[in-house]
Amino acid sequence: MRGDGPLALPGAAGPLLAAFSREALARNGVPEAGAAADRQECLRLLTEHLGSSLASLHCSVLGAAWTEVFDAYPRQPIDDQRLERLGWLPMDRLDRRGRHARGSGTRLWAVVAEGRVLAGVLVHPGPDTYDPVAALIDRCRGAGEVRLREVLELCELRRQHHDFPANADVVRVAAEIESGLGGRVLAPWASGRLRAAPGRLAGRPPARRLVVAVSGVDGSGKTTLRAGVTASLQRCGIPVSTVWVRPGMGIGWLVTVAARVKRLLGQNARPGIRSVATADGVPLRSRTGAVGWIWVMLVVGSFLRGVWRQHRVASGIVVYDRHLVDALATLDFAYAGVHLQVAHRLIRALLPPADVTIYLDVPVEVSVARKPDDLLGESAVRRQLAAYEKWLAAIPPTVRLDAVAAQADILASALRVLAYGPHGGAAPMAL
């Protein structure tokens, strides 16, 4: 039985990891029991389906449970269709960190079983040239950081007397992390500095980031799909970051100022969104004229600032929970009565563009049923959906998915869109 209970730690790891929370360990590549079991199952499937074709198969020095991506060297080339028939997905177009150090022609596949990504496998051409130290250094340089997982792997490789480069930034950063935890295995590479994990590698800008937007009205399942996509990509060794901002978020001080202005003007001081959500599309006095326009511009400026603050520090695949059409539809719904042309243009011009946009199409009654305690009722949801359709006609998504379908099917379709593009591979479950 799968589970996410006790952490799968090697015997020597306990003293180094005792001070870390479960969340911190997961951020540092330390597998929980469920992930460890899936990787063991991945090893079994690789052996079962490819064993006779493989010259060698390599996993982490800490064991299969710690292996995000296995390294496979076949005796002869493996036909892509053979792996696709197993339901595995090619991830090369998503893995933009570069695999040149491993040789040209190397392909990354997500090993899928029962609709779930178990782990990844790199299928290399040519003879086995695998070097565990070089592979680890390549992995860290591609990701731009050194996690606790790599520190433990380097410690074990050192104990096994593998050769280390005399001057490698990855090993030095790992030694600084180990020193901060009281370890001394990597002491020859330590600089005297103590570093927290994960440790960023200096002077290594992130690889070009693919931006994936998940869009849809409240209750369409955006957050569930985003979490599933993120977990699936991370399971095959692809770093993922999330951006989640919507117009009107994080403006606490502006709300305080707005309430004071409303009182001075003799208006209701409660947040306008509550009134908008319960009204039938009648513009609020506070959201009309010059006052309304100024307020919208403040909201848009705060929104774009928040987006770029998160986007700049993101690495790997950047998954947006809400993006362009969501922001535009939110403005139309929440600020009816305001001249929004400038606000629309600013958002369209300054929001980081998405390479892939997945729109979750949901009926009104399903959206309302999924959010029974939400502020928005059926009338408000209908107005939101009308705003979405207006912008979807002008800015069509990469693909529309039926949000009423089973979550596993929606996730499978989204992953196929990411792996093959909207028109490649098997047809996605589009409407």
PDB file of C-alpha atoms in Angstrom, residues 48-257:
ATOM      1  CA  GLU A  48      10.346  -5.837 -16.812  1.00  0.00           C
ATOM      2  CA  HIS A  49       9.766  -3.896 -20.026  1.00  0.00           C
ATOM      3  CA  LEU A  50      13.299  -2.932 -21.039  1.00  0.00           C
ATOM      4  CA  GLY A  51      15.539  -5.382 -19.218  1.00  0.00           C
ATOM      5  CA  SER A  52      16.394  -7.481 -22.255  1.00  0.00           C
ATOM      6  CA  SER A  53      17.184  -4.348 -24.277  1.00  0.00           C
ATOM      7  CA  LEU A  54      19.416  -2.678 -21.682  1.00  0.00           C
ATOM      8  CA  ALA A  55      23.156  -2.919 -21.386  1.00  0.00           C
ATOM      9  CA  SER A  56      22.983  -1.151 -18.011  1.00  0.00           C
ATOM     10  CA  LEU A  57      20.625   0.756 -15.735  1.00  0.00           C
ATOM     11  CA  HIS A  58      21.834   3.199 -13.074  1.00  0.00           C
ATOM     12  CA  CYS A  59      20.102   4.678 -10.037  1.00  0.00           C
ATOM     13  CA  SER A  60      21.149   6.900  -7.144  1.00  0.00           C
ATOM     14  CA  VAL A  61      24.037   5.697  -4.992  1.00  0.00           C
ATOM     15  CA  LEU A  62      21.489   5.807  -2.139  1.00  0.00           C
ATOM     16  CA  GLY A  63      19.230   3.335  -3.931  1.00  0.00           C
ATOM     17  CA  ALA A  64      16.219   3.321  -6.239  1.00  0.00           C
ATOM     18  CA  ALA A  65      13.999   4.995  -3.624  1.00  0.00           C
ATOM     19  CA  TRP A  66      16.114   8.141  -3.967  1.00  0.00           C
ATOM     20  CA  THR A  67      16.185   8.151  -7.771  1.00  0.00           C
ATOM     21  CA  GLU A  68      14.144  10.826  -9.497  1.00  0.00           C
ATOM     22  CA  VAL A  69      15.600   9.938 -12.896  1.00  0.00           C
ATOM     23  CA  PHE A  70      17.136   6.573 -13.808  1.00  0.00           C
ATOM     24  CA  ASP A  71      19.904   6.376 -16.432  1.00  0.00           C
ATOM     25  CA  ALA A  72      19.382   3.667 -19.034  1.00  0.00           C
ATOM     26  CA  TYR A  73      21.905   2.547 -21.681  1.00  0.00           C
ATOM     27  CA  PRO A  74      20.281   0.236 -24.248  1.00  0.00           C
ATOM     28  CA  ARG A  75      22.189  -2.265 -26.374  1.00  0.00           C
ATOM     29  CA  GLN A  76      20.481  -0.843 -29.442  1.00  0.00           C
ATOM     30  CA  PRO A  77      18.182   2.168 -29.958  1.00  0.00           C
ATOM     31  CA  ILE A  78      14.744   1.823 -28.367  1.00  0.00           C
ATOM     32  CA  ASP A  79      11.853   2.815 -30.619  1.00  0.00           C
ATOM     33  CA  ASP A  80       9.852   5.726 -29.204  1.00  0.00           C
ATOM     34  CA  GLN A  81       6.594   4.008 -30.113  1.00  0.00           C
ATOM     35  CA  ARG A  82       7.512   1.102 -27.880  1.00  0.00           C
ATOM     36  CA  LEU A  83       7.675   3.425 -24.874  1.00  0.00           C
ATOM     37  CA  GLU A  84       4.561   5.333 -25.930  1.00  0.00           C
ATOM     38  CA  ARG A  85       2.576   2.085 -26.069  1.00  0.00           C
ATOM     39  CA  LEU A  86       3.444   1.635 -22.404  1.00  0.00           C
ATOM     40  CA  GLY A  87       1.842   5.015 -21.711  1.00  0.00           C
ATOM     41  CA  TRP A  88       5.162   6.724 -20.968  1.00  0.00           C
ATOM     42  CA  LEU A  89       5.585  10.368 -21.964  1.00  0.00           C
ATOM     43  CA  PRO A  90       8.552  12.112 -23.653  1.00  0.00           C
ATOM     44  CA  MET A  91       9.601  15.108 -21.577  1.00  0.00           C
ATOM     45  CA  ASP A  92      12.408  16.571 -23.714  1.00  0.00           C
ATOM     46  CA  ARG A  93      10.475  19.708 -24.679  1.00  0.00           C
ATOM     47  CA  LEU A  94       9.961  20.485 -20.983  1.00  0.00           C
ATOM     48  CA  ASP A  95      13.464  19.696 -19.726  1.00  0.00           C
ATOM     49  CA  ARG A  96      15.225  22.910 -20.750  1.00  0.00           C
ATOM     50  CA  ARG A  97      18.175  22.650 -18.381  1.00  0.00           C
ATOM     51  CA  GLY A  98      20.263  21.008 -21.085  1.00  0.00           C
ATOM     52  CA  ARG A  99      21.677  17.504 -21.150  1.00  0.00           C
ATOM     53  CA  HIS A 100      24.716  18.208 -23.328  1.00  0.00           C
ATOM     54  CA  ALA A 101      27.090  16.877 -20.686  1.00  0.00           C
ATOM     55  CA  ARG A 102      25.374  13.485 -20.971  1.00  0.00           C
ATOM     56  CA  GLY A 103      25.718  13.325 -24.723  1.00  0.00           C
ATOM     57  CA  SER A 104      23.524  14.346 -27.629  1.00  0.00           C
ATOM     58  CA  GLY A 105      20.551  12.146 -28.391  1.00  0.00           C
ATOM     59  CA  THR A 106      19.696  11.506 -24.737  1.00  0.00           C
ATOM     60  CA  ARG A 107      15.928  11.498 -24.149  1.00  0.00           C
ATOM     61  CA  LEU A 108      13.967  12.020 -20.934  1.00  0.00           C
ATOM     62  CA  TRP A 109      10.814   9.935 -20.423  1.00  0.00           C
ATOM     63  CA  ALA A 110       8.213  10.010 -17.666  1.00  0.00           C
ATOM     64  CA  VAL A 111       7.441   6.459 -16.552  1.00  0.00           C
ATOM     65  CA  VAL A 112       3.657   6.289 -16.054  1.00  0.00           C
ATOM     66  CA  ALA A 113       1.624   3.561 -14.345  1.00  0.00           C
ATOM     67  CA  GLU A 114      -2.117   3.677 -13.639  1.00  0.00           C
ATOM     68  CA  GLY A 115      -2.202   7.312 -14.734  1.00  0.00           C
ATOM     69  CA  ARG A 116       0.497   8.370 -12.260  1.00  0.00           C
ATOM     70  CA  VAL A 117       4.045   9.494 -13.025  1.00  0.00           C
ATOM     71  CA  LEU A 118       6.365   7.273 -10.990  1.00  0.00           C
ATOM     72  CA  ALA A 119       9.769   8.719 -11.943  1.00  0.00           C
ATOM     73  CA  GLY A 120      11.834   9.617 -14.980  1.00  0.00           C
ATOM     74  CA  VAL A 121      14.306   7.705 -17.113  1.00  0.00           C
ATOM     75  CA  LEU A 122      17.046   9.120 -19.318  1.00  0.00           C
ATOM     76  CA  VAL A 123      17.588   6.859 -22.320  1.00  0.00           C
ATOM     77  CA  HIS A 124      21.146   7.411 -23.555  1.00  0.00           C
ATOM     78  CA  PRO A 125      22.515   6.510 -26.990  1.00  0.00           C
ATOM     79  CA  GLY A 126      25.834   4.764 -27.380  1.00  0.00           C
ATOM     80  CA  PRO A 127      27.958   2.852 -24.883  1.00  0.00           C
ATOM     81  CA  ASP A 128      27.726   3.230 -21.114  1.00  0.00           C
ATOM     82  CA  THR A 129      29.782   6.257 -20.045  1.00  0.00           C
ATOM     83  CA  TYR A 130      27.981   6.811 -16.735  1.00  0.00           C
ATOM     84  CA  ASP A 131      29.989   8.530 -14.005  1.00  0.00           C
ATOM     85  CA  PRO A 132      27.918   9.039 -10.821  1.00  0.00           C
ATOM     86  CA  VAL A 133      29.916  12.072  -9.670  1.00  0.00           C
ATOM     87  CA  ALA A 134      29.789  13.796 -13.060  1.00  0.00           C
ATOM     88  CA  ALA A 135      26.084  12.981 -13.399  1.00  0.00           C
ATOM     89  CA  LEU A 136      25.346  14.512 -10.006  1.00  0.00           C
ATOM     90  CA  ILE A 137      27.334  17.658 -10.792  1.00  0.00           C
ATOM     91  CA  ASP A 138      25.543  17.977 -14.140  1.00  0.00           C
ATOM     92  CA  ARG A 139      22.160  17.615 -12.413  1.00  0.00           C
ATOM     93  CA  CYS A 140      22.952  20.329  -9.857  1.00  0.00           C
ATOM     94  CA  ARG A 141      24.326  22.741 -12.449  1.00  0.00           C
ATOM     95  CA  GLY A 142      21.241  22.242 -14.567  1.00  0.00           C
ATOM     96  CA  ALA A 143      18.964  23.008 -11.630  1.00  0.00           C
ATOM     97  CA  GLY A 144      21.210  25.789 -10.313  1.00  0.00           C
ATOM     98  CA  GLU A 145      21.199  24.444  -6.756  1.00  0.00           C
ATOM     99  CA  VAL A 146      22.465  21.728  -4.409  1.00  0.00           C
ATOM    100  CA  ARG A 147      19.894  19.999  -2.198  1.00  0.00           C
ATOM    101  CA  LEU A 148      20.267  17.780   0.853  1.00  0.00           C
ATOM    102  CA  ARG A 149      19.772  14.800  -1.422  1.00  0.00           C
ATOM    103  CA  GLU A 150      22.919  15.666  -3.380  1.00  0.00           C
ATOM    104  CA  VAL A 151      24.856  16.297  -0.164  1.00  0.00           C
ATOM    105  CA  LEU A 152      23.987  12.792   1.062  1.00  0.00           C
ATOM    106  CA  GLU A 153      24.827  11.278  -2.323  1.00  0.00           C
ATOM    107  CA  LEU A 154      28.212  13.008  -2.433  1.00  0.00           C
ATOM    108  CA  CYS A 155      28.956  11.827   1.104  1.00  0.00           C
ATOM    109  CA  GLU A 156      28.175   8.239   0.110  1.00  0.00           C
ATOM    110  CA  LEU A 157      30.201   8.486  -3.095  1.00  0.00           C
ATOM    111  CA  ARG A 158      33.098   9.823  -1.033  1.00  0.00           C
ATOM    112  CA  ARG A 159      32.818   6.866   1.342  1.00  0.00           C
ATOM    113  CA  GLN A 160      32.940   4.552  -1.679  1.00  0.00           C
ATOM    114  CA  HIS A 161      36.198   6.249  -2.789  1.00  0.00           C
ATOM    115  CA  HIS A 162      34.927   7.708  -6.063  1.00  0.00           C
ATOM    116  CA  ASP A 163      37.150  10.350  -7.637  1.00  0.00           C
ATOM    117  CA  PHE A 164      36.031  13.946  -7.109  1.00  0.00           C
ATOM    118  CA  PRO A 165      37.128  16.965  -9.164  1.00  0.00           C
ATOM    119  CA  ALA A 166      39.667  19.111  -7.385  1.00  0.00           C
ATOM    120  CA  ASN A 167      37.690  22.298  -7.946  1.00  0.00           C
ATOM    121  CA  ALA A 168      33.931  21.980  -8.433  1.00  0.00           C
ATOM    122  CA  ASP A 169      31.379  24.550  -7.278  1.00  0.00           C
ATOM    123  CA  VAL A 170      28.792  21.826  -6.635  1.00  0.00           C
ATOM    124  CA  VAL A 171      31.051  19.886  -4.272  1.00  0.00           C
ATOM    125  CA  ARG A 172      32.100  23.073  -2.472  1.00  0.00           C
ATOM    126  CA  VAL A 173      28.491  24.147  -1.889  1.00  0.00           C
ATOM    127  CA  ALA A 174      27.624  20.618  -0.713  1.00  0.00           C
ATOM    128  CA  ALA A 175      30.570  20.719   1.704  1.00  0.00           C
ATOM    129  CA  GLU A 176      29.369  24.061   3.075  1.00  0.00           C
ATOM    130  CA  ILE A 177      25.879  22.616   3.636  1.00  0.00           C
ATOM    131  CA  GLU A 178      27.309  19.510   5.312  1.00  0.00           C
ATOM    132  CA  SER A 179      29.537  21.668   7.541  1.00  0.00           C
ATOM    133  CA  GLY A 180      26.503  23.649   8.650  1.00  0.00           C
ATOM    134  CA  LEU A 181      24.861  20.371   9.716  1.00  0.00           C
ATOM    135  CA  GLY A 182      27.917  19.164  11.600  1.00  0.00           C
ATOM    136  CA  GLY A 183      29.203  16.702   8.989  1.00  0.00           C
ATOM    137  CA  ARG A 184      32.821  16.319   7.930  1.00  0.00           C
ATOM    138  CA  VAL A 185      32.853  13.792   5.075  1.00  0.00           C
ATOM    139  CA  LEU A 186      33.284  16.534   2.455  1.00  0.00           C
ATOM    140  CA  ALA A 187      35.637  18.604   4.623  1.00  0.00           C
ATOM    141  CA  PRO A 188      38.451  18.711   1.990  1.00  0.00           C
ATOM    142  CA  TRP A 189      36.185  20.873  -0.201  1.00  0.00           C
ATOM    143  CA  ALA A 190      34.780  23.050   2.588  1.00  0.00           C
ATOM    144  CA  SER A 191      35.498  26.781   2.439  1.00  0.00           C
ATOM    145  CA  GLY A 192      34.816  27.582   6.095  1.00  0.00           C
ATOM    146  CA  ARG A 193      31.439  29.063   5.177  1.00  0.00           C
ATOM    147  CA  LEU A 194      28.234  27.501   6.537  1.00  0.00           C
ATOM    148  CA  ARG A 195      25.311  27.313   4.120  1.00  0.00           C
ATOM    149  CA  ALA A 196      21.639  26.378   4.406  1.00  0.00           C
ATOM    150  CA  ALA A 197      20.060  23.816   2.093  1.00  0.00           C
ATOM    151  CA  PRO A 198      19.208  23.999  -0.693  1.00  0.00           C
ATOM    152  CA  GLY A 199      22.237  26.042  -1.722  1.00  0.00           C
ATOM    153  CA  ARG A 200      22.134  28.153  -4.866  1.00  0.00           C
ATOM    154  CA  LEU A 201      25.047  27.958  -7.288  1.00  0.00           C
ATOM    155  CA  ALA A 202      26.502  31.417  -7.896  1.00  0.00           C
ATOM    156  CA  GLY A 203      26.661  32.792 -11.416  1.00  0.00           C
ATOM    157  CA  ARG A 204      24.270  30.219 -12.866  1.00  0.00           C
ATOM    158  CA  PRO A 205      21.175  31.904 -14.249  1.00  0.00           C
ATOM    159  CA  PRO A 206      18.105  29.679 -14.564  1.00  0.00           C
ATOM    160  CA  ALA A 207      17.512  27.988 -17.892  1.00  0.00           C
ATOM    161  CA  ARG A 208      14.888  29.461 -20.201  1.00  0.00           C
ATOM    162  CA  ARG A 209      11.618  28.884 -18.435  1.00  0.00           C
ATOM    163  CA  LEU A 210       8.545  27.357 -20.051  1.00  0.00           C
ATOM    164  CA  VAL A 211       5.433  29.115 -18.747  1.00  0.00           C
ATOM    165  CA  VAL A 212       2.279  27.026 -18.335  1.00  0.00           C
ATOM    166  CA  ALA A 213      -0.992  28.780 -17.472  1.00  0.00           C
ATOM    167  CA  VAL A 214      -3.962  26.977 -15.922  1.00  0.00           C
ATOM    168  CA  SER A 215      -7.081  29.106 -16.342  1.00  0.00           C
ATOM    169  CA  GLY A 216     -10.739  28.870 -15.455  1.00  0.00           C
ATOM    170  CA  VAL A 217     -13.475  30.297 -13.266  1.00  0.00           C
ATOM    171  CA  ASP A 218     -13.546  29.543  -9.531  1.00  0.00           C
ATOM    172  CA  GLY A 219     -14.550  25.922  -8.990  1.00  0.00           C
ATOM    173  CA  SER A 220     -13.189  24.700 -12.324  1.00  0.00           C
ATOM    174  CA  GLY A 221     -10.355  22.742 -10.674  1.00  0.00           C
ATOM    175  CA  LYS A 222      -7.384  25.001 -11.464  1.00  0.00           C
ATOM    176  CA  THR A 223      -5.603  24.429  -8.169  1.00  0.00           C
ATOM    177  CA  THR A 224      -6.103  20.664  -8.316  1.00  0.00           C
ATOM    178  CA  LEU A 225      -4.753  20.466 -11.862  1.00  0.00           C
ATOM    179  CA  ARG A 226      -1.845  22.769 -11.104  1.00  0.00           C
ATOM    180  CA  ALA A 227      -0.864  20.635  -8.107  1.00  0.00           C
ATOM    181  CA  GLY A 228      -1.092  17.455 -10.194  1.00  0.00           C
ATOM    182  CA  VAL A 229       0.993  18.865 -13.051  1.00  0.00           C
ATOM    183  CA  THR A 230       3.596  20.202 -10.620  1.00  0.00           C
ATOM    184  CA  ALA A 231       3.931  16.911  -8.749  1.00  0.00           C
ATOM    185  CA  SER A 232       4.096  14.883 -11.986  1.00  0.00           C
ATOM    186  CA  LEU A 233       6.876  16.988 -13.496  1.00  0.00           C
ATOM    187  CA  GLN A 234       8.871  17.043 -10.272  1.00  0.00           C
ATOM    188  CA  ARG A 235       8.642  13.244 -10.081  1.00  0.00           C
ATOM    189  CA  CYS A 236      10.600  12.922 -13.317  1.00  0.00           C
ATOM    190  CA  GLY A 237      13.287  15.376 -12.269  1.00  0.00           C
ATOM    191  CA  ILE A 238      11.947  18.570 -13.844  1.00  0.00           C
ATOM    192  CA  PRO A 239      12.056  21.581 -11.477  1.00  0.00           C
ATOM    193  CA  VAL A 240       8.769  23.458 -11.214  1.00  0.00           C
ATOM    194  CA  SER A 241       7.727  26.769  -9.658  1.00  0.00           C
ATOM    195  CA  THR A 242       4.240  28.153  -9.077  1.00  0.00           C
ATOM    196  CA  VAL A 243       2.912  31.686  -9.515  1.00  0.00           C
ATOM    197  CA  TRP A 244      -0.428  32.446  -7.874  1.00  0.00           C
ATOM    198  CA  VAL A 245      -1.650  36.045  -7.890  1.00  0.00           C
ATOM    199  CA  ARG A 246      -4.987  37.594  -8.835  1.00  0.00           C
ATOM    200  CA  PRO A 247      -6.050  41.251  -9.151  1.00  0.00           C
ATOM    201  CA  GLY A 248      -7.035  42.483  -5.713  1.00  0.00           C
ATOM    202  CA  MET A 249      -4.675  40.212  -3.743  1.00  0.00           C
ATOM    203  CA  GLY A 250      -2.141  41.651  -1.328  1.00  0.00           C
ATOM    204  CA  ILE A 251      -3.571  45.174  -1.225  1.00  0.00           C
ATOM    205  CA  GLY A 252      -4.343  45.369   2.489  1.00  0.00           C
ATOM    206  CA  TRP A 253      -3.066  48.910   2.895  1.00  0.00           C
ATOM    207  CA  LEU A 254      -4.977  50.040  -0.183  1.00  0.00           C
ATOM    208  CA  VAL A 255      -8.185  48.562   1.235  1.00  0.00           C
ATOM    209  CA  THR A 256      -7.672  50.577   4.428  1.00  0.00           C
ATOM    210  CA  VAL A 257      -7.163  53.775   2.443  1.00  0.00           C
TER     211      VAL A 257
END
